[in-house]
CSV table of C-alpha atoms and ligand atoms in Angstrom, one decimal:
chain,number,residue,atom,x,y,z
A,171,UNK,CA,0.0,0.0,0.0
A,172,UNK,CA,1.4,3.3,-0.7
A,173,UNK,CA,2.4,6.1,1.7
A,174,UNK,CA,0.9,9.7,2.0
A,175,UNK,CA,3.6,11.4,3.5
A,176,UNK,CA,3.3,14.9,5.4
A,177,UNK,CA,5.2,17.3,7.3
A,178,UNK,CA,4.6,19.2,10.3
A,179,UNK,CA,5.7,22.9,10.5
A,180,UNK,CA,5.4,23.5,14.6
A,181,UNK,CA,5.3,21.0,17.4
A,182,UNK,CA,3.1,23.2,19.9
A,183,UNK,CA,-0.6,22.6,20.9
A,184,UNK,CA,-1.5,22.4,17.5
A,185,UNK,CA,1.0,20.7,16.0
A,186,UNK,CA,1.8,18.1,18.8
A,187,UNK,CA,-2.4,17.8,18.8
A,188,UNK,CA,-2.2,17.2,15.0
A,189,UNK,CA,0.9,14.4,15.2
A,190,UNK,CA,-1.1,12.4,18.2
A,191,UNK,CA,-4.1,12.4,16.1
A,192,UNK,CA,-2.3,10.9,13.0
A,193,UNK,CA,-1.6,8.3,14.7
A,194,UNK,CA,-4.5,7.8,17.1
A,195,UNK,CA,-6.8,7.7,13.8
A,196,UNK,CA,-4.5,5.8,11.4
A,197,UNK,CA,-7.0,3.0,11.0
A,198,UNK,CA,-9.9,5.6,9.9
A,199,UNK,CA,-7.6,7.7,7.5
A,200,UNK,CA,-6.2,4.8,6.1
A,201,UNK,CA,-9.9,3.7,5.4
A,202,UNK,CA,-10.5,6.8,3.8
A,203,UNK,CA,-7.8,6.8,1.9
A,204,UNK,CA,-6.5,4.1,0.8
A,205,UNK,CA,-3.1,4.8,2.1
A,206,UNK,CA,-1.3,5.2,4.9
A,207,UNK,CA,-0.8,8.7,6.2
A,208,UNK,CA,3.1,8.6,7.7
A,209,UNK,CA,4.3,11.7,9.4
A,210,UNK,CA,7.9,12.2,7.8
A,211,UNK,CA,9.2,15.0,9.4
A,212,UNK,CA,8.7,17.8,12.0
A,213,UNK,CA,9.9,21.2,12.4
A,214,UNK,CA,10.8,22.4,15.2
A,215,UNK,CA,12.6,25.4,16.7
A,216,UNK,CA,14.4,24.4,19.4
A,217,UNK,CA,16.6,21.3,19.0
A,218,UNK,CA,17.3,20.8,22.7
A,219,UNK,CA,14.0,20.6,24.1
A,220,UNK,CA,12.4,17.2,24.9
A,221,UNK,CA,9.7,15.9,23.1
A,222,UNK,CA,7.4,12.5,22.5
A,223,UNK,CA,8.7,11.9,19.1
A,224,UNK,CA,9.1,8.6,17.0
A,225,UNK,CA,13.2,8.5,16.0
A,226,UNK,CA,12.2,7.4,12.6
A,227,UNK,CA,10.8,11.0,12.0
A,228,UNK,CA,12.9,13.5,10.6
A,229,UNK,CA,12.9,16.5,13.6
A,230,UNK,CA,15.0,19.5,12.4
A,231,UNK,CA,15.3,23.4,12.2
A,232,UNK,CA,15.9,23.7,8.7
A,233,UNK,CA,12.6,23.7,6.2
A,234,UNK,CA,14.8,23.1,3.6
A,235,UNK,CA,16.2,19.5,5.0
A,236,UNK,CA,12.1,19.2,5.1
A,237,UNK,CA,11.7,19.8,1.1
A,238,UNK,CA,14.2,17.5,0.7
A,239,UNK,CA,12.9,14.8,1.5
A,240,UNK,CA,12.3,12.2,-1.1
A,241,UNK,CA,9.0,11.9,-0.9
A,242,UNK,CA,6.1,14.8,0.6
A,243,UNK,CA,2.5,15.2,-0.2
A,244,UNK,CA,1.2,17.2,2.2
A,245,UNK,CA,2.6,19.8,4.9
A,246,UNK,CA,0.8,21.0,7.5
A,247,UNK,CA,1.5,24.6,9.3
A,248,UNK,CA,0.8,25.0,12.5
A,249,UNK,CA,3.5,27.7,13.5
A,250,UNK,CA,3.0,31.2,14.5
A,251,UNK,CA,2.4,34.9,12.8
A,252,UNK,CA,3.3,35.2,9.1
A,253,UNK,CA,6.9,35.0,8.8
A,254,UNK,CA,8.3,32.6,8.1
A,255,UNK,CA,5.2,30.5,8.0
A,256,UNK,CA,3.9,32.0,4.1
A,257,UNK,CA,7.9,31.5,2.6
A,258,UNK,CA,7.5,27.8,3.7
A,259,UNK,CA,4.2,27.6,2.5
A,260,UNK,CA,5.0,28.8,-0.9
A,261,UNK,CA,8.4,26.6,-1.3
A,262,UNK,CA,5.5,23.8,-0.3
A,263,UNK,CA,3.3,24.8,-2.4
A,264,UNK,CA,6.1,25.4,-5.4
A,265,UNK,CA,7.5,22.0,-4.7
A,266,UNK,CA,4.0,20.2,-5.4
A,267,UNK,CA,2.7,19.9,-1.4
A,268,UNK,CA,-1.1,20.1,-0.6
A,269,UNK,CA,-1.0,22.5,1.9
A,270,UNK,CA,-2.8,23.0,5.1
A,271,UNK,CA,-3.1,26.2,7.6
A,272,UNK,CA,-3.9,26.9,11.5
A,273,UNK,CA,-2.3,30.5,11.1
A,274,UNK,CA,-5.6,32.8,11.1
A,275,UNK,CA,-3.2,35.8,10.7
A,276,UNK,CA,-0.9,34.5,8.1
A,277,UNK,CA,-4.1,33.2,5.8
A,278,UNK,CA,-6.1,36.8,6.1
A,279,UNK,CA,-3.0,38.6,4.9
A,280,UNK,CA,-1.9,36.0,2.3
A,281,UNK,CA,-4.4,33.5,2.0
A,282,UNK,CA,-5.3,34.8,-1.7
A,283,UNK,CA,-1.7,34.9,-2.7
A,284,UNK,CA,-1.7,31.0,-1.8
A,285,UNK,CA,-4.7,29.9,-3.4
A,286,UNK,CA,-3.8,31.3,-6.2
A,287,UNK,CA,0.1,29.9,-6.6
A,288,UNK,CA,-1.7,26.4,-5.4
A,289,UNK,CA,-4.0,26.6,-8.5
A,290,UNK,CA,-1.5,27.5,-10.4
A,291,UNK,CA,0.5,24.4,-9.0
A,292,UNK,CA,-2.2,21.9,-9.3
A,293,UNK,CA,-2.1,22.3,-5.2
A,294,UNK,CA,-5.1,22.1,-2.6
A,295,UNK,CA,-5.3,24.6,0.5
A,296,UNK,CA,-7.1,23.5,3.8
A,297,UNK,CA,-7.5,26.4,5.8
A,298,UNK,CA,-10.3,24.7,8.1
A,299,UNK,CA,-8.4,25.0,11.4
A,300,UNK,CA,-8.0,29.0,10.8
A,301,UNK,CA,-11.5,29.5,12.1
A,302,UNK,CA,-14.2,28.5,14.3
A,303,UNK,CA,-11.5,25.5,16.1
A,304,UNK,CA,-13.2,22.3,15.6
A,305,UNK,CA,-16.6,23.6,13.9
A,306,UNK,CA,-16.6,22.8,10.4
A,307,UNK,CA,-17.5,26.0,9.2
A,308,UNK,CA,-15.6,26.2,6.0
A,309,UNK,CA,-16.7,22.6,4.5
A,310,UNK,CA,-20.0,23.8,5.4
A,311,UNK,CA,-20.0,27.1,3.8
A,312,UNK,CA,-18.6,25.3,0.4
A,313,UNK,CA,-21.2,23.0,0.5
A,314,UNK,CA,-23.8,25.8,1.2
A,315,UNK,CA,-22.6,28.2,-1.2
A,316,UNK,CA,-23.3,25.4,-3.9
A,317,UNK,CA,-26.8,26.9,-4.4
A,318,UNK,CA,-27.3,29.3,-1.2
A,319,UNK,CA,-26.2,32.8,-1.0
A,320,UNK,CA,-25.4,33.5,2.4
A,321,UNK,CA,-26.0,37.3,3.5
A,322,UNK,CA,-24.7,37.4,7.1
A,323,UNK,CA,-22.5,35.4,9.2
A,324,UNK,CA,-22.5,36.3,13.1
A,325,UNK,CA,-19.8,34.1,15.1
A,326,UNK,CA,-17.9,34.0,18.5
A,327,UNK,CA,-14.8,33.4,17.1
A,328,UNK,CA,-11.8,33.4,19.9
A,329,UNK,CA,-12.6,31.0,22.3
A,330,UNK,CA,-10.1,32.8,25.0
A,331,UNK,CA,-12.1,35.5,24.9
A,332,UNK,CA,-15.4,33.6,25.2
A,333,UNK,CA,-13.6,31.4,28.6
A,334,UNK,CA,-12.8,34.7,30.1
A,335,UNK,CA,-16.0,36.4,30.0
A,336,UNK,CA,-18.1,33.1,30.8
A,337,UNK,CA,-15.6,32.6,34.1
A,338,UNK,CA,-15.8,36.3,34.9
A,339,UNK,CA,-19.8,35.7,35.1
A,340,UNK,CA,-19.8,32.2,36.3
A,341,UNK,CA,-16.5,31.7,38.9
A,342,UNK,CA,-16.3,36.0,39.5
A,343,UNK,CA,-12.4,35.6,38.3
A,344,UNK,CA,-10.7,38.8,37.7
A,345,UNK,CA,-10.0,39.1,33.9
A,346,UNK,CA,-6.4,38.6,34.4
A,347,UNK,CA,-7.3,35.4,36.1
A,348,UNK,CA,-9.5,34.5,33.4
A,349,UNK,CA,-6.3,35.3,30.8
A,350,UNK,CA,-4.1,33.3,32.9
A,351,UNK,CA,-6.2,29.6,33.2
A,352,UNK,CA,-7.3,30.3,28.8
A,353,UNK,CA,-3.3,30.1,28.8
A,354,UNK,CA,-2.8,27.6,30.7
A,355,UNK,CA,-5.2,25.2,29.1
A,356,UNK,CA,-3.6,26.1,25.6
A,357,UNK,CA,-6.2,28.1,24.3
A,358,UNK,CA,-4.5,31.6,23.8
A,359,UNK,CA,-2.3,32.9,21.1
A,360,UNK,CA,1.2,33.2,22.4
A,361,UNK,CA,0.6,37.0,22.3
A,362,UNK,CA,-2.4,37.0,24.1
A,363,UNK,CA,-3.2,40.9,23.1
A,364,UNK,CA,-4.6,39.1,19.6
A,365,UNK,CA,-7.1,37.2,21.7
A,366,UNK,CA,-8.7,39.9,23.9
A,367,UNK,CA,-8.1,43.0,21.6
A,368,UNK,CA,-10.0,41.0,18.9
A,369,UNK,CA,-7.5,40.5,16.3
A,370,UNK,CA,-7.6,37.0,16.4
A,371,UNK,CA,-11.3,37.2,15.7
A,372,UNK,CA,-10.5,40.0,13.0
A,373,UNK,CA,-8.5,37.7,11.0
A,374,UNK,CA,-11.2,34.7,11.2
A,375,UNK,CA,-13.7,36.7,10.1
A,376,UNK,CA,-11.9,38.1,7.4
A,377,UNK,CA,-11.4,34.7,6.0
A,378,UNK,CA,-15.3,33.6,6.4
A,379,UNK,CA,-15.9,37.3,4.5
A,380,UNK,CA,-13.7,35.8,1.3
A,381,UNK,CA,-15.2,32.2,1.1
A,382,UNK,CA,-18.8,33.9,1.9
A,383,UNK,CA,-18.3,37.0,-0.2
A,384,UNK,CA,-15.4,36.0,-2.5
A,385,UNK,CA,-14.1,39.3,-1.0
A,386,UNK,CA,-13.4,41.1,2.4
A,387,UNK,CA,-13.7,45.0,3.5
A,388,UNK,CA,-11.2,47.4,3.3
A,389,UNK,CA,-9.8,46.2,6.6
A,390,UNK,CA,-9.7,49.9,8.1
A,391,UNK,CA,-13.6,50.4,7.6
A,392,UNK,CA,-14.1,47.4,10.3
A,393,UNK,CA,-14.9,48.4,13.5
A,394,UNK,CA,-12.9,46.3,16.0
A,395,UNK,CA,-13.2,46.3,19.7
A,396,UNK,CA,-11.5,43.3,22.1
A,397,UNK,CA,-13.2,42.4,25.4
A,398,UNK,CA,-10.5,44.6,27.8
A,399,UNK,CA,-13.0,47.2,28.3
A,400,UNK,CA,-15.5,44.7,30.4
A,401,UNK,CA,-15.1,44.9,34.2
A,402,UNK,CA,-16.7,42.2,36.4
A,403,UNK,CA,-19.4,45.3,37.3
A,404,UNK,CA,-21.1,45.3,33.5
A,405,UNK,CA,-20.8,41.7,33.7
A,406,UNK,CA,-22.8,42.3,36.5
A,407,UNK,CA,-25.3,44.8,35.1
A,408,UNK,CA,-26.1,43.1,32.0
A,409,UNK,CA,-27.0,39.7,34.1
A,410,UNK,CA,-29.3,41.9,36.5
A,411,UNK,CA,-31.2,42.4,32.7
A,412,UNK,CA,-30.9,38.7,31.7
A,413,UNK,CA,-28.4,39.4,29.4
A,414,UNK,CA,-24.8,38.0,28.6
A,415,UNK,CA,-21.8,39.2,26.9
A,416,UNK,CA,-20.4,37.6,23.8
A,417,UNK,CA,-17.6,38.7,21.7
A,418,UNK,CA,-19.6,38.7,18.5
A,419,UNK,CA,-18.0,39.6,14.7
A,420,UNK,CA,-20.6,39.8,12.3
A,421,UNK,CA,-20.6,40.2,8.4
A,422,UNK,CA,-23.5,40.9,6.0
A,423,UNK,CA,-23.2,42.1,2.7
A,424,UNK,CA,-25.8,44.3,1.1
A,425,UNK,CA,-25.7,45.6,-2.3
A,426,UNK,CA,-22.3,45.6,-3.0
A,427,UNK,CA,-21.3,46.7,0.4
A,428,UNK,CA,-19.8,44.4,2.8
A,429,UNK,CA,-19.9,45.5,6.3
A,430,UNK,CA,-17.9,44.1,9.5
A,431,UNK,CA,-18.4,44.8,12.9
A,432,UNK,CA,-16.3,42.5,15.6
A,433,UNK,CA,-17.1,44.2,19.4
A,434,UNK,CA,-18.5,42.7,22.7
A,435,UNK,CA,-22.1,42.5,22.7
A,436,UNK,CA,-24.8,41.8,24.8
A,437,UNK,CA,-26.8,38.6,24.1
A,438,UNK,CA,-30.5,37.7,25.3
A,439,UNK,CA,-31.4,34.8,26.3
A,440,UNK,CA,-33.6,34.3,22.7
A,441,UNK,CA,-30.6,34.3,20.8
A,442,UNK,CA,-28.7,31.2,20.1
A,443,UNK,CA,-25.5,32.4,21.2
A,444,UNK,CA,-26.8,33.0,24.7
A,445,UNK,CA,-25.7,29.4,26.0
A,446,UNK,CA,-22.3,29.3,24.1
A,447,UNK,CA,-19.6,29.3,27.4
A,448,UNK,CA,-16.3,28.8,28.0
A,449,UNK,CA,-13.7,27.6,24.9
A,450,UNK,CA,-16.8,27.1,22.8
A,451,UNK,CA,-17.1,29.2,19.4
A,452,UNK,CA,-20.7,29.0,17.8
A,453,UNK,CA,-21.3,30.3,13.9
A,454,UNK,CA,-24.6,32.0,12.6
A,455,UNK,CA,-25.2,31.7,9.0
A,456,UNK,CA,-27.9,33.2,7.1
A,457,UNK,CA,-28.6,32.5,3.8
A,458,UNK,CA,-31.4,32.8,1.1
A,459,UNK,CA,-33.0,29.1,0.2
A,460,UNK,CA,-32.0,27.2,4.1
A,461,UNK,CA,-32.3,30.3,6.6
A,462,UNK,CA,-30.5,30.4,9.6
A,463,UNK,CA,-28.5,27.9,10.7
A,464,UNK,CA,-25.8,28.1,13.8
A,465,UNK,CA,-23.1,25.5,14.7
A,466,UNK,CA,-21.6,24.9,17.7
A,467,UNK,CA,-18.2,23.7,19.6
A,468,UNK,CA,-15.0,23.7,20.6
A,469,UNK,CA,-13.0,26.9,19.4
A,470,UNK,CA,-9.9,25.9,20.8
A,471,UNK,CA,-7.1,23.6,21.9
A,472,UNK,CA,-5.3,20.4,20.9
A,473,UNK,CA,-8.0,18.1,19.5
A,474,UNK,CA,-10.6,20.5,18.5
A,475,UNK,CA,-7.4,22.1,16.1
A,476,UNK,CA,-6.5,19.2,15.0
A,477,UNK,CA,-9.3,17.8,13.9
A,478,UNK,CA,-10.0,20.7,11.8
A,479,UNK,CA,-6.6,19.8,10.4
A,480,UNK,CA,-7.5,16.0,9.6
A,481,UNK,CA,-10.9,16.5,8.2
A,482,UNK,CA,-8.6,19.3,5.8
A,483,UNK,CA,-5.9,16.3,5.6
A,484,UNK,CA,-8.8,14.2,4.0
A,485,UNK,CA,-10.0,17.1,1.9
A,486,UNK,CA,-6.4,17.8,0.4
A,487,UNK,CA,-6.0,14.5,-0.6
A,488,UNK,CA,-9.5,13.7,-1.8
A,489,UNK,CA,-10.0,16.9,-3.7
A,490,UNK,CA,-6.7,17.3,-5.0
A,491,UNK,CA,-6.9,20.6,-7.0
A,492,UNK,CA,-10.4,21.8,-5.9
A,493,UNK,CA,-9.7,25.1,-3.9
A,494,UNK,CA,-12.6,27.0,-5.0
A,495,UNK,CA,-15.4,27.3,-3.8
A,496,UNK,CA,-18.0,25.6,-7.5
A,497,UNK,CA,-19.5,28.7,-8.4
A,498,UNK,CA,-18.7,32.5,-8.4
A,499,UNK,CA,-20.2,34.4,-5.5
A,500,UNK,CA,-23.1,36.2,-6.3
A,501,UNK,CA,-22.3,40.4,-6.6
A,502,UNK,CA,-25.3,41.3,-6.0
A,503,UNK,CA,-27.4,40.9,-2.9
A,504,UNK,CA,-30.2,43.3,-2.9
A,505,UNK,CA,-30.7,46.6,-2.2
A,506,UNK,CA,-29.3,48.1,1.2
A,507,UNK,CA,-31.9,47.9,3.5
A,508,UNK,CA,-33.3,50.8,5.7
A,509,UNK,CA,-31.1,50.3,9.1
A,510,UNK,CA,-33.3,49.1,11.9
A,511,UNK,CA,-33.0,50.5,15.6
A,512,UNK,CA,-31.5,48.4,18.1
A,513,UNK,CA,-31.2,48.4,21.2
A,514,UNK,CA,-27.6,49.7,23.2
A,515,UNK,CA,-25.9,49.9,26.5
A,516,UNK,CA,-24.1,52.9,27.2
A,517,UNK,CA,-22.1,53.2,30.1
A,518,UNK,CA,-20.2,56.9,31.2
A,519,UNK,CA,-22.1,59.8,29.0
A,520,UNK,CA,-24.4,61.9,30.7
A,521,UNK,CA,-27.6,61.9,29.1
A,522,UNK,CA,-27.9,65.1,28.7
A,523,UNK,CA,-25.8,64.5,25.2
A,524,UNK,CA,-28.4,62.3,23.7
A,525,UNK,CA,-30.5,63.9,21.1
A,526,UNK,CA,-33.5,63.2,19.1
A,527,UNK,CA,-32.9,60.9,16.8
A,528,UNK,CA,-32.6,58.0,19.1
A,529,UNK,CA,-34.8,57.2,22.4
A,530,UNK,CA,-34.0,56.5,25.7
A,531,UNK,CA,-35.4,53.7,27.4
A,532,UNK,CA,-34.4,53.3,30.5
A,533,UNK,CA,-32.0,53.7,33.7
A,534,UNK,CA,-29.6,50.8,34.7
A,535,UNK,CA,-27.2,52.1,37.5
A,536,UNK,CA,-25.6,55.3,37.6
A,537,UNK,CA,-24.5,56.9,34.2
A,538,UNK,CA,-25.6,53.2,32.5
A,539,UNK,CA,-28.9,53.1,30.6
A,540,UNK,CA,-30.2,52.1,27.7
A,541,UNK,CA,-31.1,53.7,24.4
A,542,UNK,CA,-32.7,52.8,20.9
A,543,UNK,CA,-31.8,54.4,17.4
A,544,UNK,CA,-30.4,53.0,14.4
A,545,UNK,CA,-26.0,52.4,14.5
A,546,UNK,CA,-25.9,55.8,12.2
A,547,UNK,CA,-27.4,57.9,15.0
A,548,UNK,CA,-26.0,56.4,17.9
A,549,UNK,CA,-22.5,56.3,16.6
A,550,UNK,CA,-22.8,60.0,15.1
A,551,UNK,CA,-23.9,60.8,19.0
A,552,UNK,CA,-20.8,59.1,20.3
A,553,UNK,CA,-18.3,60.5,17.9
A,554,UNK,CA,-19.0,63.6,19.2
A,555,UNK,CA,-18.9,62.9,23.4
A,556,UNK,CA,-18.0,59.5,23.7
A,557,UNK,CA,-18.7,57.5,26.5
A,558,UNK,CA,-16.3,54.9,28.5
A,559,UNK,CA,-17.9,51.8,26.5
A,560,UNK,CA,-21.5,51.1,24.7
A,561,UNK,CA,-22.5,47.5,23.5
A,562,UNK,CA,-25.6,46.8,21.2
A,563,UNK,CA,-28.2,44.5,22.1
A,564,UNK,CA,-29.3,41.2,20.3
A,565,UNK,CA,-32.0,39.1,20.8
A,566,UNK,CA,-35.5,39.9,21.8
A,567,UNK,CA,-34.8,41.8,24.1
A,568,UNK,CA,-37.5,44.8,23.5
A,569,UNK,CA,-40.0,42.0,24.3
A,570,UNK,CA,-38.5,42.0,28.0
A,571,UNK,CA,-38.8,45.4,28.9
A,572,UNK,CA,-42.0,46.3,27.0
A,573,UNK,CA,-40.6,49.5,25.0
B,729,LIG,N1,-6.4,31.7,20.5
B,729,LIG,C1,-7.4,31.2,19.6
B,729,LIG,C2,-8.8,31.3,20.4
B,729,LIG,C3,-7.1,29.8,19.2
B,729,LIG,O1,-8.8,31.4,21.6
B,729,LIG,O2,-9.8,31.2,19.7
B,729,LIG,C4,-8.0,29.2,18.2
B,729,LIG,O3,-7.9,29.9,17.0
């Protein structure tokens, strides 16, 4: 029976979860198959440092010693931040390897650059493990995106920042705490600042914007907000409402407008995202013929990873050359809509600063209350006298307090 071999670029959670799993589920990959999957070689950065490795695996510093090898179908990245990680990936890619990603930040900067030298190569791309953890939410979108055109995608995309705010409410850990245990359990970047500033989440969703959309914002037009500006007191104030915080992106396109927005929000208990706690990530998509539909489940952390990176490992092989998604995205997608009111938390603005155009509703705590008015008005109120933080509000929530 012949071989399928592949290479490992990184040997930490990801890496060492994707290894284990290689072997764990040899039976079920060879099934799959037809052939053996063989891990021939792992880079690594430190050559001094122990590790559970086979000696019949090649375990080196040097890429290069990698692409020599005589014999390499697939190699998997699992390292971190774009250099060197998109050099290898190209020399892969140029030497005739199937490729597969983890690196969220590498593949939104030069995930279209790859695609397109893999087509040109004959080469296939998994990029599964960049978003959403173990939730399939790429496969899915191909397979939806067949016939569907999806319109908006809402997700909790870091599961570090999701942990924190769930033990912050649940366990009344301070958010350094919180930070500390997300590390600990191998959920957060190495720089955890792209975790709970929301670039982590920035660079998921502007991958699910170019499979969705077949394109992405101009990346300075999203507005971005991480979860540092929750204390344990709004936690506090938003459960005395029944409400949760969730660090939400969402993308919708409209016309030919595409329009991100990646900030904490608060969730009622009507919205399917309400229950999503701890390292769990959850994905809403809505689309034309099928509706809504949301999955659920591990964001983060060995296994969850890397079994993003086998169900790719499957798809690389199987596919071959198949990278895009079978149809063009649709351009257009209806006229832009007139923007509804919401409802939003504002916390330190005097009211006296609010103006007609949105109402208020009603009192929470000292300088925290709650408004209604479209995004345009609020945010036009708030670029003028901004307050310390303001969240808007998803769910039914006007239904609670009878406005
Ligand atoms: N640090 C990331 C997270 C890992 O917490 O979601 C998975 O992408």
């Amino acid at each position: 029976m012949s071989v399928i071999k592949v290479a490992i670029l990184g040997f930490g959670t990801v890496g060492e979860g994707v290894y284990r799993t290689i072997h764990s589920h040899q039976e079920e990959l060879t099934a799959v198959l037809g052939k053996e999957v063989e891990v021939a070689a792992i880079l690594i950065k430190n050559k001094n440092k122990e590790r559970e490795i086979s000696n019949a695996i090649l375990v080196t510093d040097s890429f290069d010693e990698i692409l020599q090898l005589p014999q390499l179908d697939v190699v998997v990245e699992a390292i971190v931040g774009k250099e060197p990680a998109v050099s290898y990936l190209k020399k892969a890619i140029n030497s005739g390897c199937h490729i597969i990603t983890a690196n969220k930040e590498m593949f939104a900067h030069h995930g279209k650059e790859l695609l397109k030298l893999a087509e040109d190569n004959n080469v296939s791309v998994g990029f599964e493990a960049t978003v959403a953890g173990g939730i399939p939410v790429i496969q899915t979108l191909r397979q939806l995106l067949k016939i569907n055109r999806v319109h908006q995608i809402q997700g909790i995309l870091n599961g570090t920042s999701n942990f924190i705010l769930t033990e912050m409410r649940e366990k009344k850990q301070s958010f350094t705490e919180a930070l500390l245990l997300a590390q600990e359990n191998g959920f957060a970047e190495a720089d955890p600042t792209n975790d709970v500033e929301g670039f982590d989440a920035f660079y998921k969703t502007m991958i699910l914007s170019r499979i969705a959309f077949g394109e992405e914002p101009n990346w300075k037009d999203v507005e971005l907000e991480g979860i540092t500006t929750i204390t344990s007191e709004l936690i506090e104030t938003a459960e005395k409402l029944g409400l949760r915080f969730k660090h939400i992106a969402s993308i919708s396109k409209e016309g030919s407008q595409i329009n991100a927005i990646i900030k904490p929000t608060l969730v009622d208990k009507s919205h399917p995202f309400y229950h999503v706690e701890g390292v769990q990530n959850a994905v809403n998509i809505q689309s034309d013929i099928v509706g809504g539909i949301t999955l659920q489940g591990p964001g983060a952390g060995m296994f969850p990873t890397a079994s993003a990176v086998i169900e790719d490992l499957v798809f690389v092989c199987q596919n071959d050359t198949n990278n895009k998604i079978s149809r063009p995205v649709a351009n257009s997608f209806g006229e832009k809509k007139t923007e509804l009111k919401e409802y939003w938390l504002v916390h330190g603005l005097t009211k006296k600063y609010l103006n007609t155009t949105v109402s208020f509703i009603q009192d929470v705590s000292d300088e925290t209350y709650i408004i209604n008015g479209t995004k345009n008005n609020v945010e036009q109120i708030f670029s003028l006298h901004k307050p310390l933080c303001y969240f808007p509000i998803i769910g039914e929530f006007k239904t609670l307090i009878n406005a």
